[in-house]
Short mmCIF file of C-alpha atoms and ligand atoms in Angstrom, two decimals:
data_model
loop_
_atom_site.label_atom_id
_atom_site.label_comp_id
_atom_site.label_asym_id
_atom_site.label_seq_id
_atom_site.Cartn_x
_atom_site.Cartn_y
_atom_site.Cartn_z
CA MET O 1 28.03 -10.55 -51.32
CA SER O 2 28.90 -9.14 -54.72
CA GLY O 3 27.65 -11.55 -57.37
CA SER O 4 27.87 -14.67 -55.24
CA HIS O 5 24.87 -16.40 -53.75
CA GLU O 6 26.69 -17.35 -50.61
CA LEU O 7 26.13 -15.41 -47.46
CA SER O 8 29.28 -13.65 -46.39
CA ARG O 9 30.46 -14.08 -42.84
CA ARG O 10 29.57 -10.44 -42.09
CA ASP O 11 26.09 -10.72 -43.49
CA PHE O 12 25.54 -13.94 -41.58
CA ILE O 13 26.40 -12.13 -38.36
CA LYS O 14 24.10 -9.26 -39.25
CA VAL O 15 21.17 -11.54 -40.04
CA THR O 16 21.71 -13.69 -36.95
CA THR O 17 21.95 -10.63 -34.73
CA GLY O 18 18.77 -9.30 -36.28
CA ILE O 19 16.85 -12.53 -35.75
CA VAL O 20 18.05 -13.16 -32.21
CA GLY O 21 17.48 -9.52 -31.30
CA GLY O 22 14.01 -9.63 -32.81
CA LEU O 23 13.17 -12.78 -30.86
CA ILE O 24 14.35 -11.35 -27.56
CA GLY O 25 12.45 -8.16 -28.34
CA ALA O 26 9.25 -10.08 -29.04
CA VAL O 27 9.53 -12.40 -26.04
CA ILE O 28 9.94 -9.45 -23.70
CA GLY O 29 8.14 -6.76 -25.66
CA LEU O 30 4.77 -8.45 -26.11
CA PRO O 31 4.35 -9.41 -22.43
CA SER O 32 5.37 -5.85 -21.55
CA ILE O 33 2.51 -4.44 -23.57
CA TYR O 34 0.08 -6.85 -21.91
CA TYR O 35 1.55 -5.82 -18.52
CA LEU O 36 0.86 -2.15 -19.27
CA ILE O 37 -2.72 -2.48 -20.46
CA ASP O 38 -3.76 -5.26 -18.07
CA PRO O 39 -5.94 -3.05 -15.81
CA ALA O 40 -7.89 -1.86 -18.84
CA LEU O 41 -8.74 -5.45 -19.77
CA ARG O 42 -10.15 -6.36 -16.36
CA GLU O 43 -13.79 -7.28 -16.08
CA GLY O 44 -15.09 -5.03 -13.33
CA GLY O 45 -18.70 -5.26 -12.37
CA LYS O 46 -18.96 -7.45 -9.30
CA GLU O 47 -22.60 -8.20 -8.63
CA ALA O 48 -24.51 -8.47 -5.39
CA TRP O 49 -27.96 -8.39 -3.82
CA ILE O 50 -28.00 -5.65 -1.22
CA PRO O 51 -30.63 -5.33 1.53
CA ILE O 52 -31.98 -1.79 1.79
CA GLY O 53 -34.63 -2.11 4.50
CA LYS O 54 -37.73 -3.88 5.78
CA PHE O 55 -40.67 -3.88 3.41
CA GLU O 56 -43.11 -3.21 6.29
CA ASP O 57 -41.19 -0.05 7.24
CA MET O 58 -41.79 1.49 3.83
CA GLN O 59 -44.99 3.50 3.70
CA VAL O 60 -47.00 3.86 0.55
CA GLY O 61 -46.27 7.19 -1.11
CA VAL O 62 -43.43 8.24 1.18
CA PRO O 63 -39.84 7.96 -0.15
CA TYR O 64 -37.87 5.62 2.09
CA PRO O 65 -34.18 6.62 2.24
CA PHE O 66 -31.43 4.01 2.31
CA SER O 67 -27.67 3.94 1.88
CA PHE O 68 -24.90 1.38 1.72
CA THR O 69 -21.16 1.26 1.12
CA ARG O 70 -19.18 -1.02 -1.12
CA VAL O 71 -15.47 -1.74 -0.86
CA GLN O 72 -13.67 -1.83 -4.15
CA VAL O 73 -10.18 -3.25 -4.53
CA ASN O 74 -8.06 -1.25 -6.95
CA GLY O 75 -4.67 -2.87 -7.31
CA TRP O 76 -3.14 -2.80 -3.84
CA GLU O 77 -5.65 -0.38 -2.41
CA ARG O 78 -9.19 -0.62 -1.07
CA THR O 79 -11.64 2.20 -1.50
CA ALA O 80 -15.01 2.38 0.19
CA SER O 81 -17.67 4.17 -1.82
CA SER O 82 -21.10 5.15 -0.57
CA PHE O 83 -24.29 4.70 -2.49
CA GLY O 84 -27.83 5.65 -1.62
CA GLY O 85 -31.32 6.15 -2.82
CA TYR O 86 -35.03 6.14 -2.07
CA ALA O 87 -37.52 3.31 -2.24
CA ILE O 88 -41.06 4.41 -3.08
CA ARG O 89 -43.94 2.02 -2.49
CA LYS O 90 -46.89 2.57 -4.77
CA SER O 91 -49.24 -0.13 -3.44
CA ASP O 92 -49.35 -3.10 -1.10
CA SER O 93 -47.62 -5.33 -3.59
CA PRO O 94 -43.84 -5.64 -3.16
CA GLU O 95 -43.66 -5.73 -6.96
CA ASP O 96 -44.98 -2.19 -7.06
CA LEU O 97 -41.82 -0.58 -5.76
CA LEU O 98 -39.70 2.10 -7.39
CA VAL O 99 -36.08 2.25 -6.22
CA LEU O 100 -34.30 5.47 -7.19
CA ASN O 101 -30.59 6.17 -7.10
CA SER O 102 -29.99 9.46 -5.26
CA ARG O 103 -27.01 10.31 -7.40
CA CYS O 104 -27.88 13.47 -9.33
CA THR O 105 -27.83 12.92 -13.10
CA HIS O 106 -26.22 16.33 -13.57
CA LEU O 107 -22.82 16.09 -11.85
CA ALA O 108 -23.28 13.35 -9.29
CA CYS O 109 -24.10 15.18 -6.06
CA THR O 110 -26.52 13.43 -3.74
CA VAL O 111 -30.12 14.60 -3.87
CA ASN O 112 -32.35 14.74 -0.77
CA TRP O 113 -36.09 14.34 -0.39
CA HIS O 114 -37.78 17.53 0.83
CA GLU O 115 -41.29 16.84 2.12
CA GLU O 116 -42.37 20.51 2.00
CA SER O 117 -41.31 20.98 -1.64
CA ASP O 118 -42.57 17.54 -2.61
CA ALA O 119 -39.31 17.04 -4.53
CA TYR O 120 -35.79 15.71 -4.37
CA ILE O 121 -33.50 18.72 -4.32
CA CYS O 122 -29.88 18.69 -5.37
CA PRO O 123 -27.69 20.89 -3.14
CA CYS O 124 -25.18 21.57 -5.89
CA HIS O 125 -27.10 23.39 -8.64
CA ASP O 126 -30.63 23.42 -7.23
CA ALA O 127 -32.05 20.73 -9.45
CA LYS O 128 -35.50 19.42 -8.55
CA PHE O 129 -36.83 15.95 -9.24
CA SER O 130 -40.37 14.67 -8.70
CA MET O 131 -41.08 11.80 -6.31
CA ALA O 132 -40.87 9.40 -9.26
CA GLY O 133 -37.54 10.88 -10.31
CA GLU O 134 -38.52 13.10 -13.25
CA VAL O 135 -36.67 16.36 -13.74
CA LEU O 136 -38.81 19.31 -12.61
CA ASP O 137 -36.23 22.05 -12.69
CA GLY O 138 -32.52 22.71 -13.14
CA PRO O 139 -29.68 21.43 -15.31
CA PRO O 140 -29.92 17.60 -15.12
CA PRO O 141 -30.22 15.99 -18.56
CA ARG O 142 -32.42 13.06 -17.52
CA ALA O 143 -34.49 11.54 -14.75
CA LEU O 144 -32.88 9.92 -11.69
CA ASP O 145 -31.47 6.47 -12.31
CA VAL O 146 -33.41 3.45 -11.15
CA TYR O 147 -32.24 0.22 -9.53
CA ASP O 148 -34.47 -1.88 -11.70
CA GLU O 149 -34.19 -5.29 -10.06
CA HIS O 150 -35.37 -5.87 -6.52
CA ARG O 151 -36.86 -8.71 -4.53
CA LEU O 152 -38.50 -9.49 -1.21
CA THR O 153 -36.68 -12.01 0.95
CA ALA O 154 -38.28 -14.54 3.30
CA ASP O 155 -37.39 -12.28 6.29
CA GLY O 156 -39.33 -9.39 4.79
CA LEU O 157 -36.31 -7.46 3.54
CA ILE O 158 -36.13 -5.66 0.24
CA GLU O 159 -32.91 -6.34 -1.64
CA ILE O 160 -31.72 -4.56 -4.74
CA PHE O 161 -29.49 -5.93 -7.44
CA PHE O 162 -26.23 -3.99 -7.61
CA LYS O 163 -23.53 -4.19 -10.24
CA GLU O 164 -20.24 -2.34 -9.86
CA ALA O 165 -19.21 -0.03 -12.68
CA MET Z 1 13.58 5.89 -53.75
CA PHE Z 2 14.54 4.63 -50.28
CA LYS Z 3 18.15 5.04 -51.35
CA ASN Z 4 17.46 8.69 -52.16
CA ILE Z 5 15.88 9.32 -48.76
CA TYR Z 6 18.72 7.48 -47.08
CA ASP Z 7 21.36 9.48 -49.00
CA TRP Z 8 19.61 12.74 -48.15
CA LEU Z 9 19.62 11.85 -44.45
CA ASP Z 10 23.16 10.50 -44.58
CA GLU Z 11 24.51 13.71 -46.06
CA ARG Z 12 23.04 15.65 -43.16
CA LEU Z 13 23.38 13.20 -40.27
CA GLY Z 14 26.48 11.28 -41.29
CA LEU Z 15 24.73 7.94 -40.79
CA ASN Z 16 27.43 5.96 -42.60
CA ASP Z 17 30.16 7.50 -40.47
CA LEU Z 18 28.18 6.75 -37.34
CA TYR Z 19 27.73 3.17 -38.41
CA THR Z 20 31.41 2.72 -39.23
CA ASN Z 21 32.56 4.28 -35.97
CA LEU Z 22 30.10 2.56 -33.69
CA LEU Z 23 29.65 -0.88 -35.17
CA ASP Z 24 32.29 -1.40 -37.83
CA ARG Z 25 35.47 0.07 -36.41
CA PRO Z 26 38.74 -1.82 -36.75
CA GLU Z 27 39.54 -4.08 -33.83
CA PRO Z 28 42.71 -5.95 -32.88
CA LYS Z 29 42.33 -9.69 -32.47
CA THR Z 30 39.64 -9.91 -29.85
CA THR Z 31 38.10 -12.63 -27.70
CA TRP Z 32 34.81 -13.15 -25.93
CA TRP Z 33 36.31 -11.30 -22.99
CA ASN Z 34 36.04 -8.12 -25.05
CA THR Z 35 32.26 -8.43 -25.15
CA LEU Z 36 31.74 -7.94 -21.42
CA GLY Z 37 31.54 -4.15 -21.59
CA SER Z 38 28.84 -4.32 -24.24
CA ALA Z 39 27.10 -7.01 -22.21
CA SER Z 40 27.12 -4.69 -19.18
CA MET Z 41 25.66 -1.94 -21.32
CA PHE Z 42 22.96 -4.25 -22.64
CA LEU Z 43 22.03 -5.21 -19.09
CA PHE Z 44 21.92 -1.56 -18.09
CA ILE Z 45 19.45 -0.87 -20.89
CA MET Z 46 17.35 -3.87 -19.85
CA GLN Z 47 17.37 -2.67 -16.25
CA GLY Z 48 16.28 0.75 -17.44
CA LEU Z 49 13.40 -0.59 -19.49
CA THR Z 50 12.12 -3.10 -16.92
CA GLY Z 51 12.60 -0.48 -14.20
CA ILE Z 52 10.43 2.01 -16.06
CA PHE Z 53 7.77 -0.66 -16.40
CA LEU Z 54 7.95 -1.45 -12.68
CA THR Z 55 7.25 2.18 -11.76
CA VAL Z 56 3.89 1.85 -13.51
CA TYR Z 57 2.65 -0.14 -10.48
CA TYR Z 58 5.24 0.31 -7.74
CA THR Z 59 4.69 2.99 -5.12
CA PRO Z 60 7.48 4.09 -2.74
CA SER Z 61 5.46 4.63 0.41
CA PRO Z 62 5.89 2.54 3.56
CA ASP Z 63 2.21 1.63 3.76
CA HIS Z 64 1.90 0.50 0.15
CA ALA Z 65 5.37 -0.42 -1.18
CA TYR Z 66 5.14 -4.02 -0.04
CA ASP Z 67 1.57 -4.46 -1.27
CA SER Z 68 2.35 -2.90 -4.62
CA VAL Z 69 5.24 -5.32 -5.16
CA GLN Z 70 2.95 -8.17 -4.16
CA TYR Z 71 0.43 -6.85 -6.67
CA ILE Z 72 3.05 -6.77 -9.42
CA MET Z 73 3.95 -10.39 -8.69
CA GLU Z 74 0.43 -11.78 -8.44
CA GLY Z 75 -2.07 -9.25 -9.75
CA VAL Z 76 -0.71 -7.96 -13.06
CA ALA Z 77 -0.19 -9.99 -16.21
CA PHE Z 78 3.53 -10.80 -16.62
CA GLY Z 79 4.45 -8.71 -13.57
CA TRP Z 80 6.53 -11.66 -12.37
CA LEU Z 81 8.46 -11.60 -15.65
CA ILE Z 82 9.24 -7.88 -15.57
CA ARG Z 83 10.23 -7.98 -11.90
CA GLY Z 84 12.14 -11.22 -12.39
CA ILE Z 85 14.26 -9.75 -15.18
CA HIS Z 86 14.93 -6.62 -13.13
CA HIS Z 87 15.75 -8.63 -10.00
CA TRP Z 88 18.16 -11.12 -11.61
CA GLY Z 89 19.49 -8.55 -14.06
CA ALA Z 90 20.62 -6.44 -11.11
CA THR Z 91 22.77 -9.23 -9.69
CA LEU Z 92 24.06 -10.23 -13.09
CA MET Z 93 24.99 -6.66 -13.91
CA VAL Z 94 27.17 -6.32 -10.81
CA VAL Z 95 28.88 -9.60 -11.67
CA LEU Z 96 29.41 -8.68 -15.34
CA VAL Z 97 30.73 -5.22 -14.60
CA PHE Z 98 33.14 -6.72 -12.10
CA VAL Z 99 34.37 -9.42 -14.49
CA HIS Z 100 34.74 -6.76 -17.21
CA MET Z 101 36.91 -4.81 -14.80
CA LEU Z 102 38.98 -7.90 -14.03
CA ARG Z 103 39.59 -8.57 -17.70
CA VAL Z 104 40.69 -4.96 -18.27
CA PHE Z 105 43.04 -5.41 -15.33
CA TYR Z 106 44.50 -8.74 -16.45
CA THR Z 107 45.04 -7.56 -20.02
CA ALA Z 108 46.64 -4.36 -18.67
CA SER Z 109 44.27 -2.33 -20.83
CA PHE Z 110 44.15 0.47 -18.26
CA LYS Z 111 47.55 1.86 -19.28
CA PHE Z 112 48.29 4.91 -21.43
CA PRO Z 113 46.22 6.30 -23.11
CA ARG Z 114 43.33 4.55 -21.32
CA GLU Z 115 43.86 5.68 -17.72
CA LEU Z 116 40.77 7.86 -17.82
CA THR Z 117 38.72 5.05 -19.32
CA TRP Z 118 39.77 3.04 -16.26
CA LEU Z 119 38.98 5.81 -13.78
CA ILE Z 120 35.57 6.42 -15.33
CA GLY Z 121 35.16 2.65 -15.16
CA ILE Z 122 35.68 2.74 -11.41
CA GLY Z 123 32.92 5.33 -11.25
CA LEU Z 124 30.72 2.99 -13.28
CA PHE Z 125 31.43 0.11 -10.91
CA LEU Z 126 30.61 2.21 -7.84
CA THR Z 127 27.39 3.58 -9.34
CA THR Z 128 26.38 0.05 -10.34
CA LEU Z 129 26.82 -1.01 -6.71
CA GLY Z 130 24.84 2.07 -5.70
CA MET Z 131 21.98 0.95 -7.91
CA GLY Z 132 22.02 -2.42 -6.19
CA PHE Z 133 22.10 -0.91 -2.72
CA THR Z 134 19.25 1.57 -3.29
CA GLY Z 135 17.14 -0.90 -5.26
CA TYR Z 136 17.35 -3.54 -2.55
CA LEU Z 137 15.33 -1.43 -0.10
CA LEU Z 138 12.43 -0.76 -2.43
CA PRO Z 139 10.34 -3.95 -1.86
CA TRP Z 140 10.20 -2.85 1.81
CA ASN Z 141 10.15 -6.38 3.17
CA GLN Z 142 12.07 -7.66 6.19
CA LYS Z 143 15.24 -8.47 4.27
CA ALA Z 144 15.22 -5.09 2.55
CA TYR Z 145 14.59 -3.21 5.78
CA TRP Z 146 17.32 -4.90 7.78
CA ALA Z 147 19.84 -4.96 4.97
CA THR Z 148 19.49 -1.20 4.68
CA THR Z 149 19.60 -0.75 8.43
CA VAL Z 150 22.90 -2.60 8.48
CA GLY Z 151 24.24 -1.00 5.30
CA THR Z 152 23.61 2.53 6.47
CA GLN Z 153 24.92 1.64 9.92
CA ILE Z 154 28.20 0.53 8.33
CA ALA Z 155 28.43 3.82 6.43
CA GLY Z 156 27.81 5.48 9.79
CA THR Z 157 31.00 4.07 11.26
CA ALA Z 158 33.14 6.32 9.05
CA PRO Z 159 35.38 8.52 11.21
CA PHE Z 160 34.24 12.10 12.02
CA LEU Z 161 31.54 12.33 9.33
CA GLY Z 162 29.92 9.00 10.20
CA GLU Z 163 26.85 10.33 11.94
CA PHE Z 164 26.25 12.91 9.25
CA ILE Z 165 26.54 10.28 6.50
CA LEU Z 166 24.15 7.99 8.30
CA LYS Z 167 21.56 10.74 8.69
CA ALA Z 168 22.01 11.90 5.10
CA LEU Z 169 21.48 8.38 3.78
CA ARG Z 170 18.46 7.70 5.99
CA GLY Z 171 17.00 11.17 5.85
CA GLY Z 172 17.10 11.24 9.65
CA PRO Z 173 18.43 9.10 12.49
CA ASP Z 174 16.16 6.13 11.71
CA LEU Z 175 14.88 4.24 8.70
CA SER Z 176 11.59 5.87 7.76
CA ALA Z 177 9.34 6.95 4.93
CA LEU Z 178 12.02 9.51 4.10
CA THR Z 179 14.61 6.76 3.65
CA LEU Z 180 12.39 4.84 1.25
CA GLN Z 181 11.56 7.96 -0.73
CA ARG Z 182 15.14 9.15 -1.12
CA PHE Z 183 16.39 5.66 -2.00
CA PHE Z 184 13.70 5.53 -4.65
CA SER Z 185 14.70 8.91 -6.02
CA ALA Z 186 18.37 7.90 -6.04
CA HIS Z 187 17.54 4.58 -7.66
CA ILE Z 188 15.45 5.88 -10.53
CA TRP Z 189 16.82 9.40 -11.15
CA ILE Z 190 20.07 10.39 -9.50
CA ILE Z 191 22.29 7.33 -9.90
CA PRO Z 192 21.05 6.39 -13.40
CA ALA Z 193 21.70 9.96 -14.56
CA VAL Z 194 25.27 9.76 -13.27
CA LEU Z 195 25.67 6.30 -14.76
CA VAL Z 196 24.47 7.38 -18.20
CA GLY Z 197 26.84 10.34 -18.14
CA LEU Z 198 29.81 8.19 -17.17
CA MET Z 199 28.86 5.58 -19.74
CA GLY Z 200 28.80 8.26 -22.43
CA ILE Z 201 32.36 9.36 -21.63
CA HIS Z 202 33.48 5.73 -21.28
CA LEU Z 203 32.14 4.86 -24.73
CA TYR Z 204 33.53 8.02 -26.30
CA LEU Z 205 36.98 7.13 -25.00
CA ILE Z 206 36.70 3.57 -26.24
CA ILE Z 207 35.77 4.73 -29.73
CA LYS Z 208 38.49 7.38 -29.65
CA HIS Z 209 41.29 5.03 -28.59
CA GLY Z 210 40.03 1.81 -30.07
CA GLU Z 211 40.25 -1.49 -28.28
CA SER Z 212 43.67 -2.34 -26.82
CA HIS Z 213 45.89 -5.16 -28.02
CA PHE Z 214 46.25 -7.96 -25.54
CA PRO Z 215 49.83 -7.86 -24.29
CA THR Z 216 52.27 -10.42 -25.67
CA LYS Z 217 55.33 -12.05 -24.08
CA GLU Z 218 57.51 -9.19 -25.30
CA ASP Z 219 55.49 -6.50 -23.52
C1 HEM P 1 28.24 0.11 -16.19
C2 HEM P 1 29.40 -0.46 -16.33
C3 HEM P 1 30.29 -0.49 -17.58
C4 HEM P 1 29.92 -0.44 -18.90
C5 HEM P 1 28.51 -0.31 -19.48
C6 HEM P 1 31.15 -0.52 -19.67
C7 HEM P 1 31.20 -0.54 -21.07
C8 HEM P 1 32.37 -0.77 -21.80
C9 HEM P 1 32.43 -1.14 -23.19
C10 HEM P 1 31.19 -1.30 -24.12
C11 HEM P 1 33.74 -1.33 -23.53
C12 HEM P 1 34.33 -1.79 -24.89
C13 HEM P 1 34.24 -3.32 -25.01
C14 HEM P 1 35.07 -4.05 -23.96
O1 HEM P 1 36.32 -3.88 -23.94
O2 HEM P 1 34.47 -4.81 -23.19
C15 HEM P 1 34.54 -1.03 -22.35
C16 HEM P 1 35.94 -1.02 -22.29
C17 HEM P 1 36.69 -0.64 -21.17
N1 HEM P 1 36.21 -0.54 -19.87
FE1 HEM P 1 34.26 -0.56 -19.36
N2 HEM P 1 32.23 -0.58 -18.82
C18 HEM P 1 31.75 -0.58 -17.53
C19 HEM P 1 32.52 -0.65 -16.36
C20 HEM P 1 33.92 -0.56 -16.32
C21 HEM P 1 34.72 -0.67 -15.13
C22 HEM P 1 34.14 -0.95 -13.72
C23 HEM P 1 36.04 -0.50 -15.50
C24 HEM P 1 37.28 -0.48 -14.62
C25 HEM P 1 37.37 0.13 -13.47
C26 HEM P 1 36.06 -0.29 -16.92
C27 HEM P 1 37.20 -0.05 -17.68
C28 HEM P 1 37.27 -0.17 -19.06
C29 HEM P 1 38.47 0.01 -19.85
C30 HEM P 1 39.86 0.45 -19.35
C31 HEM P 1 38.11 -0.29 -21.18
C32 HEM P 1 39.03 -0.29 -22.42
C33 HEM P 1 39.41 -1.72 -22.69
C34 HEM P 1 40.28 -1.85 -23.91
O3 HEM P 1 40.49 -0.87 -24.63
O4 HEM P 1 40.75 -3.00 -24.13
N3 HEM P 1 34.75 -0.36 -17.41
N4 HEM P 1 33.66 -0.71 -21.31
S1 FES P 2 -25.08 18.05 -9.53
FE1 FES P 2 -27.14 18.06 -9.09
S2 FES P 2 -27.75 19.89 -9.99
FE2 FES P 2 -25.66 19.85 -10.55
#
């Protein structure tokens, strides 16, 4: 280009190649990035009301065990996961119900109610939780998780509100 | 400042020489027909990139291959675009490579000293076809399944070695999970590795000999 303001034929080719190449790169490159990170941008968290048992079957002061499975679709595959817990009635009122998740807050094993020990015991590292879910013994960092929304249906069923992770 | 860094690198890497030899070497009078080799190479690179992206979601197992392709088309953002480019690029690449070969033939560019460039070129054409053949099975749909059944059956009619070839291609007497898996392996590792190697020699020879003159009436 020495001294002149005109674009030489060679420089014109270079610039055009650069621009066209850049355009093609952007038109394909940007969608490609979206394609790669798409699963990370998905809103998970499907919600549902899940029946866990008849209210009249739950006795005051005795943990009532329940379990259910949910099917999750991951890409082209379906995975069934099991969930469970205990419903504890404190009085006659259906409002007065505590629904615990039986997933141990230490490393996610499933705890079981042991009548004779008056505690939920985790088989993995011997954690103990009180009937209301507080840690009595062992490594767990916090009390058992609670399903905090529940309702009584017209047919006398207790349903809990469940949201997928 | 940038000039200093550039000069430092150039002295050690020979960037200017690279540039001159790769992109600024002297050419005889050329036509658009001379661009077909580079166009084939560009398509190969595109196929490589889109192919790598496809493997992020594709799975080569008989019970999930079809679903995973379906998922790419409908479930992932721009999956249709990536697969579309790879799908049409595959066909276009075979066509381009073939037309490139025709032009080299018609301009008699395969003669001394370019015989090896030509022979390597034949290897490139065959491996390109191999990519098409192995890739076609991967969606594991009806067309893919039967095309491969027929294709391997044809290979099986070769004299003496036919049965062995058929079993080696299928990984057994019938099309199975083994067939899909070995076609996948061939499609993403074995054939591309061969192709890249051949392409390297091909390009080296082209740079070494320069582009040929088109023959004139006197030749
Ligand atoms: C993957 C496939 C291929 C790629 C990427 C490729 C790439 C190239 C490139 C970039 C050039 C220089 C530019 C041009 O003349 O177009 C070239 C030249 C050449 N190609 Fe290929 N090629 C391929 C397949 C083939 C095939 C199938 C043949 C023939 C059997 C072949 C034979 C030649 C010859 C003889 C030359 C030298 C032409 C001359 O000097 O005028 N190539 N190739
Ligand atoms: S997982 Fe329950 S105690 Fe470790």
